[in-house]
């Protein structure tokens, strides 16, 4: 059953689609090094870096596609990358 | 207060849009439609109608603007003709696919090339697959009534489809004749306010309209649409009855109108203003003792197959008059459609009145005489010059 | 059913005249249609318009080929247009001219509508004047209804002046008759 | 750089969408929505962004969103704006400003949707039009648009034996929009989020049409590896190739001035779409930039 | 030199355009057509084809550019699909009305809304009235051959009409398979140089193209057009034969192709790539002793009425497969057309493969089984999901 | 003034056409063709000029002429230009320059045909695009276009109880064309034939796209008597309302400077489309002009 | 019989249509007063003022619609107008 | 008729592989089709492609539901895609993995194509490598034809490298068999 005119009534429902499986490389965050410049947060095309209750940035690997922009844009190398295990 | 005025078809349509309290109008001028939107612009300029009049830069944008407005949940109207309708083509499919109850006046006019501003119905006929309901009015009164009914039909929750009201360019658009103008309050009460449950762009309840219809869902949305327009037949009939009760006018059963069908061996089938001339000829011939029938198709889409079959069951000579030609089929579209449902009957097709060629009572008589001696499937062009 | 054909030039208001006549007939309690014959012409070029009047609803939608009446708003049209084409044998022509010797082969009323129009309206636009003359000649609708239609169509002073012009022409013809 | 929470934490653009890894278009959408907030209505032209965010039955959008066709974001947005006015007459949205945000690619803006945009600007609709500029038709496979720069190779303007790729200069959409006399025009780049988001916010506050052209590198179309999206955008600005400015009621202002312009070559060499260029070719492009920058007072 | 290559349908079409020595190409990218114009752009960029490639900003302008170029007297080609074709709608009528032999590849794709990039034939079917000749190819070889033939047909002095070669999106456009590429010299010799006698913008002999078609002439120009496209049937057949003699390939009689019709009580009628699958099923069933026929419509416009009637004269169950739906008629367009000419025969209609829905051999068998027990006029949607 | 034969005697535009008496559009066509000469190919958008010159089986044109639709003169012209190139490859027109001259009304240029024009400019087609500007859709009965000036009454923007007529300022087409970076842009007015014809000629000599916006008073649409067509055009220029200039490769130059600007009122008062305006309204318009003229260095 | 695509093969054929009949007023040229400024010549929307073999400007009344632009634009009143006889 | 299904991710060249296989079959004198299953996916997302090979002209146009062979270019797909769906009972899988213990319930060939690709091509694009492995495992076309197809498809060095990668994988599997 499709909705009328294929209207989607559930906002943000792409979250059903775990794009984490796309990764070839995995970014790793070292919160100790992080200076909270917010670069990784704002530049992530997936919006999959979030601030947890402690004010630390975390990566939600369910969606991270492993583009490594965050790694590239971290001014203090708090982010690094490794090859994803398959 | 209800009153009678003597107005053109375009002005009757503008009055109907005003009575229907349209909220957003987006239209682009084109002959022979212009007086409709000019009249609406005047209403707005004089504060007689509190609507947003969007002076778009093309018909493509007119339809796009209507789509945007309708998808936000307001009552929307536009008017066009010919090249303008053709320029909207892509957007027509989108309006119906998005299930938006936009109402449009189309003033039938021939298509270029060569450019011709006069009447035929090629413009709207060629949009017959788009999922728009198409009503063809016979006179200015029906024009006004049909625009009002169009909103009622379009916005019906079982329909939710755009509706195109077609009137013959010049023949109706530029002819004044008496028209009963219903009471404004009464019309507004009848129609109510448009408050859609399915499509509205509202930050308080964010929905996504017009997404990618992947192969897993696309065909089902088309089937839905197909069922909605099929189902609209019942709604159109119902609205025709309701309207009759409230405003005392009805048009056949809403889908088709029969005229003198009883015992008519020869029946003409057509749409729009030419049906007046046909009735005129029928009346004349009746005086002379000859019985000819007319089946007027009022809604060409949804096509009233069942009514066509039923009402023509006793006819032996069916003459379909088309103000259009499906090039490469050597027939008009109505001729094809009628032939396809009248399987065991002689159906002939007459191409008439293209690009403003007048259709006279003599032409009608010629057709009647011809069909009686013709073979099934014949096509004849009427009133051609050498 | 009465059928009337107007001949004029673009910008002279032949179409308006046909509509006013239809409106006047409607005020008289009749059914009517008023409509143009459209061409690509601009101001100055020959145009035609039509009116039908009947006691019952008019359903016929073809153009008019055999009018009962012809109104010629501009005598110079005679040079290029056959204004009496198809006119019924017992038809009538009303023409705007100062020419005395004019034989169109039909019953013809002549009037210097341009003179009257220039006099009353100040411009050589003769459609309403000719309408008055036509009613004077034929009485197919009442002059009061014509005046009412003109007052409704043109606002304020303009309506009054046009009604006046129609009336003057009406009386002129009536007197001549 | 270290002031806490410089960027709003609300997300109106969900993950799980099908954009390429490292896609700059997602970054545009995410930032723009953060800048305006929840009372935004998005009108999306056909293009990458539309396609990768809304495969039925899923949507990445958390604000009302509509797509109709490729070429009419401007007109659809105009209809929405007027409908909101009409709804306000009915008493809805009292005291709220709803922002209509058409967002289209360079193709949807500078080419096929250009007239619809121009009409909307001319009529003065209150909207924030965002042109996400990845300099080609990415969704259909990197065909040239009129926003494709001179000498870039694209699939319909390929470098070849007798061709150096695109042979027309990049259409200057921001300046053309400005010539419409609208209240606000700006250029921006995703590599400068504060600048971009400030402009979006300002545009949304201004009454009448605003136009923002935001440069957005595309990993597939430009040919570079995914992690460099931001870096390349920065180079476009630092070389002076894509100056950041705003034009408010006719007043032109550079909003970011590179300390010293970097050589274009740095930028060019990172991208496969330019790999056919000789040093002389690059020299020509460098000269063009130098001239343009002089006009704009950059350097 | 003739050679065989393994290419997609879009590339086969591009090769054909190159073999035909097109002089002006104006096209806008759209899936699933893009590889065709990309390939042509590459030919030009590499100096392999000395044509003007105009990088227009929309399909509307693509067709307008082709019209301008063709009216100046050069051979012109474009390619599009779906929304792009829809956006050209107004210009399609103008191209045919101006009698310009433009050739276009249309890669069949569904129409919005919702947007869908996959195959059905709604896009071209809905342009069936426009006066364009429409050829539907079954495979990539036929695609190449049809594009070459299209120029020959279009430019024939008795035709002078634009031709649209349709191929199923993805199913052909994105599938590689072996294709014989004829010798370039031979093709160019066959086609010759386009030097029109009727339409050319030349200061040395100034003519006026596209004037105002007043009511005194408009209907006659439509009749002319109608006769030209009707007459093109003979030309198409002739070209099919000529081509066979020169290149050793033919497609039925050019208009239709019959497959296993002899003694087939049940016959399927369809167009495009699905005919391959149907033949596949026919072959399978034949092995099982069941005799089913196929009538493949190759030129949908001009519609080969006479052939349809003649070739189906012995069939009792006719199943028409439509990859489109005429909304509001509850039938596909081919179904309507075929029904209208097969008056005393059971014709059922099957809506298949909309928006990329796959059509499997099982689906074909389901149709065959259904039609044998069905009533005349039934419509059934195949492979719908719940 | 008395140098013999300042204007060429060849006529490429025949009398007998159906234009209104005193029509300025005919004057545009006649002058433009005199300026370029016989090797012109005209592409005419739908509009008054097209309709009144070609009622089958008659044509007023003595040069090759084509009309297709309302909205695509730019693209059709582009196709012709490329076809000429192709024909030259075949050996035709050796050594001759054929001039492609699209001619469209303000509606066909600034509104519905704007994208087609913009695309043609961007692609660099060699053509002389003439926008004959009568400031409304005349052919269909004086509806507003985006070239209709502020406060003018038009049938879709009528003066009324709560309306002063058109509520948006005139779209500045010449400046928008100039923002496309094309080699030649000019404004002109039929009341200054030497200036206009010189510009057309220059445009035809320049390689690449040229755009000329020529003001053309319309007796019906503006509401004045036929003999004043030239006079009103002159007033538009003398008041500074419609400045005459050209922009050659980016260089702006006023080509006619009124000795002393006349008050706008003189112009306004001659036209019925402005008859609803109060003195205060006219004052507003006068101020707008004064500001614009200051910017342009006109007094 | 119409031509194919209604193409018109006869350039300038509107000359068949004598628009002189449209006139309400008639311009009259006094060649003695004329200083050959060419105003009337270039401004005439009909192009119906021509130079004869003597270098005098003449009006071709077959087409003159009587707009009177020429009269209005003549700097020396060599052109005047009278009401057209009908 | 042989039917092959490729599973990969957008950007990994599954479609190209399907086409190359079809081309190789064609060089072997057979008829073939190579085609994608298209979705709206971008780089990184799961994609499919198909090849049909036969001794006679292939007229069937439906997608492939019951392949004889499945090629899995990226083992991580196993998490989201049922790669063996519809695979014929006696069908074969060739998969790119370093995992030793993997049971897909079908005859399966494993290969570290990523390793080979990184080695020879320098990028983890495994489509051509997997093709070589597949031929090694199944022999449905000749490795020479595959190499020829690769050399025709990719110009210069790139063609050579890809041919090399295919060959190495081919031999690896052959040796293992
Ligand atoms: C009328 C029409 N023509 C063509 C297309 C095909 N099409 C869809 S998106 C697109 C390119 C979009 O380019 P752009 O606007 O730059 O956005 P991007 O994909 O680069 O994000 C094209 C050509 C279409 N959908 N509709
Ligand atoms: C697609 C389309 N829409 C509308 C029209 C109707 N139309 C024809 S000409 C015209 C106005 C032309 O205005 P402009 O370009 O300013 O030329 P003018 O008539 O003023 O000379 C209009 C609205 C049309 N022919 N085609
Ligand atoms: S690698 Fe890319 S997607 Fe993953 S968290 Fe970093 S920026 Fe986001
Ligand atoms: S970019 Fe680096 S320093 Fe900045 S917030 Fe992210 S992890 Fe911390
Ligand atoms: S092609 Fe470019 S713009 Fe499109 S999704 Fe991929 S990275 Fe983003
Ligand atoms: S309406 Fe105006 S532009 Fe059109 S023909 Fe008449 S005067 Fe000329
Ligand atoms: S009156 Fe008008 S038409 Fe006649 S000659 Fe003078 S300018 Fe020409
Ligand atoms: S305008 Fe007067 S002076 Fe000048 S050429 Fe004409 S008649 Fe002579
Ligand atoms: Mg883009
Ligand atoms: Mg205009």
PDB file of C-alpha atoms in Angstrom, chain B residues 23-25 50-58 60-75 87 90-91 94 98 100 193-196 200-214 216-217 221, chain D residues 38-42 50-52 54-72 74-87 89-90 92-93 96 98 115-120 122-123 125:
ATOM      1  CA  UNK B  23      -7.271  32.188  -2.483  1.00  0.00           C
ATOM      2  CA  UNK B  24      -4.398  32.043  -4.948  1.00  0.00           C
ATOM      3  CA  UNK B  25      -4.672  32.764  -8.667  1.00  0.00           C
ATOM      4  CA  UNK B  50      -9.298  39.039  -1.312  1.00  0.00           C
ATOM      5  CA  UNK B  51      -7.067  36.678  -3.273  1.00  0.00           C
ATOM      6  CA  UNK B  52      -3.391  36.574  -4.119  1.00  0.00           C
ATOM      7  CA  UNK B  53      -2.997  37.233  -7.818  1.00  0.00           C
ATOM      8  CA  UNK B  54       0.420  36.063  -8.991  1.00  0.00           C
ATOM      9  CA  UNK B  55       1.559  37.666 -12.223  1.00  0.00           C
ATOM     10  CA  UNK B  56       3.733  34.806 -13.366  1.00  0.00           C
ATOM     11  CA  UNK B  57       6.073  34.993 -16.327  1.00  0.00           C
ATOM     12  CA  UNK B  58       4.757  31.937 -18.190  1.00  0.00           C
ATOM     13  CA  UNK B  60       4.697  26.759 -16.899  1.00  0.00           C
ATOM     14  CA  UNK B  61       5.196  28.948 -13.864  1.00  0.00           C
ATOM     15  CA  UNK B  62       1.453  29.502 -13.556  1.00  0.00           C
ATOM     16  CA  UNK B  63       0.919  25.795 -13.035  1.00  0.00           C
ATOM     17  CA  UNK B  64       4.022  25.507 -10.852  1.00  0.00           C
ATOM     18  CA  UNK B  65       2.745  28.342  -8.690  1.00  0.00           C
ATOM     19  CA  UNK B  66      -0.672  26.726  -8.406  1.00  0.00           C
ATOM     20  CA  UNK B  67       1.005  23.481  -7.418  1.00  0.00           C
ATOM     21  CA  UNK B  68       3.026  25.233  -4.732  1.00  0.00           C
ATOM     22  CA  UNK B  69      -0.019  27.040  -3.408  1.00  0.00           C
ATOM     23  CA  UNK B  70      -2.322  24.028  -3.530  1.00  0.00           C
ATOM     24  CA  UNK B  71       0.297  21.864  -1.827  1.00  0.00           C
ATOM     25  CA  UNK B  72       0.310  24.395   0.983  1.00  0.00           C
ATOM     26  CA  UNK B  73      -3.408  23.883   1.407  1.00  0.00           C
ATOM     27  CA  UNK B  74      -5.283  26.732  -0.258  1.00  0.00           C
ATOM     28  CA  UNK B  75      -7.859  26.930  -3.036  1.00  0.00           C
ATOM     29  CA  UNK B  87       3.603  24.683 -22.117  1.00  0.00           C
ATOM     30  CA  UNK B  90       4.814  18.429 -17.890  1.00  0.00           C
ATOM     31  CA  UNK B  91       3.286  20.198 -14.902  1.00  0.00           C
ATOM     32  CA  UNK B  94       2.732  16.579 -11.780  1.00  0.00           C
ATOM     33  CA  UNK B  98       0.576  15.035  -6.497  1.00  0.00           C
ATOM     34  CA  UNK B 100      -3.756  18.594  -5.953  1.00  0.00           C
ATOM     35  CA  UNK B 193     -13.082  26.156   3.054  1.00  0.00           C
ATOM     36  CA  UNK B 194     -10.442  23.915   1.525  1.00  0.00           C
ATOM     37  CA  UNK B 195      -8.548  22.200   4.315  1.00  0.00           C
ATOM     38  CA  UNK B 196      -6.747  19.187   2.924  1.00  0.00           C
ATOM     39  CA  UNK B 200      -0.098  20.703   3.099  1.00  0.00           C
ATOM     40  CA  UNK B 201       3.315  22.196   3.715  1.00  0.00           C
ATOM     41  CA  UNK B 202       3.221  23.005   7.393  1.00  0.00           C
ATOM     42  CA  UNK B 203       6.235  23.239   9.703  1.00  0.00           C
ATOM     43  CA  UNK B 204       4.070  21.977  12.502  1.00  0.00           C
ATOM     44  CA  UNK B 205       3.645  18.651  10.740  1.00  0.00           C
ATOM     45  CA  UNK B 206       6.401  18.281   8.208  1.00  0.00           C
ATOM     46  CA  UNK B 207       5.657  16.048   5.247  1.00  0.00           C
ATOM     47  CA  UNK B 208       7.595  15.288   2.086  1.00  0.00           C
ATOM     48  CA  UNK B 209       5.685  15.820  -1.148  1.00  0.00           C
ATOM     49  CA  UNK B 210       6.884  14.639  -4.533  1.00  0.00           C
ATOM     50  CA  UNK B 211       9.640  12.207  -3.505  1.00  0.00           C
ATOM     51  CA  UNK B 212      11.396   9.715  -5.722  1.00  0.00           C
ATOM     52  CA  UNK B 213       8.796   7.133  -6.687  1.00  0.00           C
ATOM     53  CA  UNK B 214      11.035   4.113  -6.847  1.00  0.00           C
ATOM     54  CA  UNK B 216       8.682  -0.517  -5.787  1.00  0.00           C
ATOM     55  CA  UNK B 217       5.866   2.053  -5.453  1.00  0.00           C
ATOM     56  CA  UNK B 221       0.596   5.281  -7.248  1.00  0.00           C
TER      57      UNK B 221
ATOM     58  CA  UNK D  38      12.271  24.706  11.943  1.00  0.00           C
ATOM     59  CA  UNK D  39       9.915  27.197  10.323  1.00  0.00           C
ATOM     60  CA  UNK D  40      11.371  26.554   6.909  1.00  0.00           C
ATOM     61  CA  UNK D  41       9.556  25.164   3.897  1.00  0.00           C
ATOM     62  CA  UNK D  42      11.939  23.627   1.408  1.00  0.00           C
ATOM     63  CA  UNK D  50      16.371  15.736  -4.150  1.00  0.00           C
ATOM     64  CA  UNK D  51      17.103  12.263  -5.412  1.00  0.00           C
ATOM     65  CA  UNK D  52      19.351  11.095  -2.633  1.00  0.00           C
ATOM     66  CA  UNK D  54      13.742  11.097  -0.743  1.00  0.00           C
ATOM     67  CA  UNK D  55      13.659   7.503  -1.988  1.00  0.00           C
ATOM     68  CA  UNK D  56      10.092   6.553  -1.120  1.00  0.00           C
ATOM     69  CA  UNK D  57       9.124   5.696   1.607  1.00  0.00           C
ATOM     70  CA  UNK D  58      12.018   7.484   3.290  1.00  0.00           C
ATOM     71  CA  UNK D  59      12.909  11.126   3.593  1.00  0.00           C
ATOM     72  CA  UNK D  60      15.911  12.857   5.091  1.00  0.00           C
ATOM     73  CA  UNK D  61      13.935  16.039   5.642  1.00  0.00           C
ATOM     74  CA  UNK D  62      12.500  17.059   8.964  1.00  0.00           C
ATOM     75  CA  UNK D  63      10.922  20.214   7.629  1.00  0.00           C
ATOM     76  CA  UNK D  64       8.109  20.436   5.076  1.00  0.00           C
ATOM     77  CA  UNK D  65       9.580  19.698   1.698  1.00  0.00           C
ATOM     78  CA  UNK D  66       8.294  19.645  -1.835  1.00  0.00           C
ATOM     79  CA  UNK D  67       9.666  18.651  -5.170  1.00  0.00           C
ATOM     80  CA  UNK D  68       7.725  19.081  -8.387  1.00  0.00           C
ATOM     81  CA  UNK D  69      10.015  19.322 -11.390  1.00  0.00           C
ATOM     82  CA  UNK D  70      13.534  20.270 -12.324  1.00  0.00           C
ATOM     83  CA  UNK D  71      12.831  23.720 -13.668  1.00  0.00           C
ATOM     84  CA  UNK D  72      10.420  25.509 -11.393  1.00  0.00           C
ATOM     85  CA  UNK D  74      11.193  29.656  -8.080  1.00  0.00           C
ATOM     86  CA  UNK D  75       7.581  29.505  -9.174  1.00  0.00           C
ATOM     87  CA  UNK D  76       6.621  26.761  -6.745  1.00  0.00           C
ATOM     88  CA  UNK D  77       8.188  28.766  -3.947  1.00  0.00           C
ATOM     89  CA  UNK D  78       6.233  31.820  -5.060  1.00  0.00           C
ATOM     90  CA  UNK D  79       3.018  29.838  -4.859  1.00  0.00           C
ATOM     91  CA  UNK D  80       3.861  28.669  -1.365  1.00  0.00           C
ATOM     92  CA  UNK D  81       4.711  32.157  -0.223  1.00  0.00           C
ATOM     93  CA  UNK D  82       1.379  33.469  -1.453  1.00  0.00           C
ATOM     94  CA  UNK D  83      -0.469  30.514   0.045  1.00  0.00           C
ATOM     95  CA  UNK D  84       1.072  31.302   3.411  1.00  0.00           C
ATOM     96  CA  UNK D  85      -0.208  34.859   3.027  1.00  0.00           C
ATOM     97  CA  UNK D  86      -3.631  33.464   2.262  1.00  0.00           C
ATOM     98  CA  UNK D  87      -3.497  31.138   5.246  1.00  0.00           C
ATOM     99  CA  UNK D  89      -5.660  35.785   6.342  1.00  0.00           C
ATOM    100  CA  UNK D  90      -7.479  32.746   7.702  1.00  0.00           C
ATOM    101  CA  UNK D  92      -3.025  30.575  10.691  1.00  0.00           C
ATOM    102  CA  UNK D  93       0.652  31.089  11.694  1.00  0.00           C
ATOM    103  CA  UNK D  96       5.296  33.589  12.853  1.00  0.00           C
ATOM    104  CA  UNK D  98       7.697  31.062   7.742  1.00  0.00           C
ATOM    105  CA  UNK D 115      13.386  31.799 -15.848  1.00  0.00           C
ATOM    106  CA  UNK D 116      11.329  30.539 -12.976  1.00  0.00           C
ATOM    107  CA  UNK D 117      13.892  32.066 -10.623  1.00  0.00           C
ATOM    108  CA  UNK D 118      14.067  35.337 -12.517  1.00  0.00           C
ATOM    109  CA  UNK D 119      10.293  35.647 -12.486  1.00  0.00           C
ATOM    110  CA  UNK D 120      10.178  35.041  -8.759  1.00  0.00           C
ATOM    111  CA  UNK D 122      11.147  40.159 -10.316  1.00  0.00           C
ATOM    112  CA  UNK D 123       7.813  39.670  -8.561  1.00  0.00           C
ATOM    113  CA  UNK D 125       8.423  36.969  -3.472  1.00  0.00           C
TER     114      UNK D 125
END
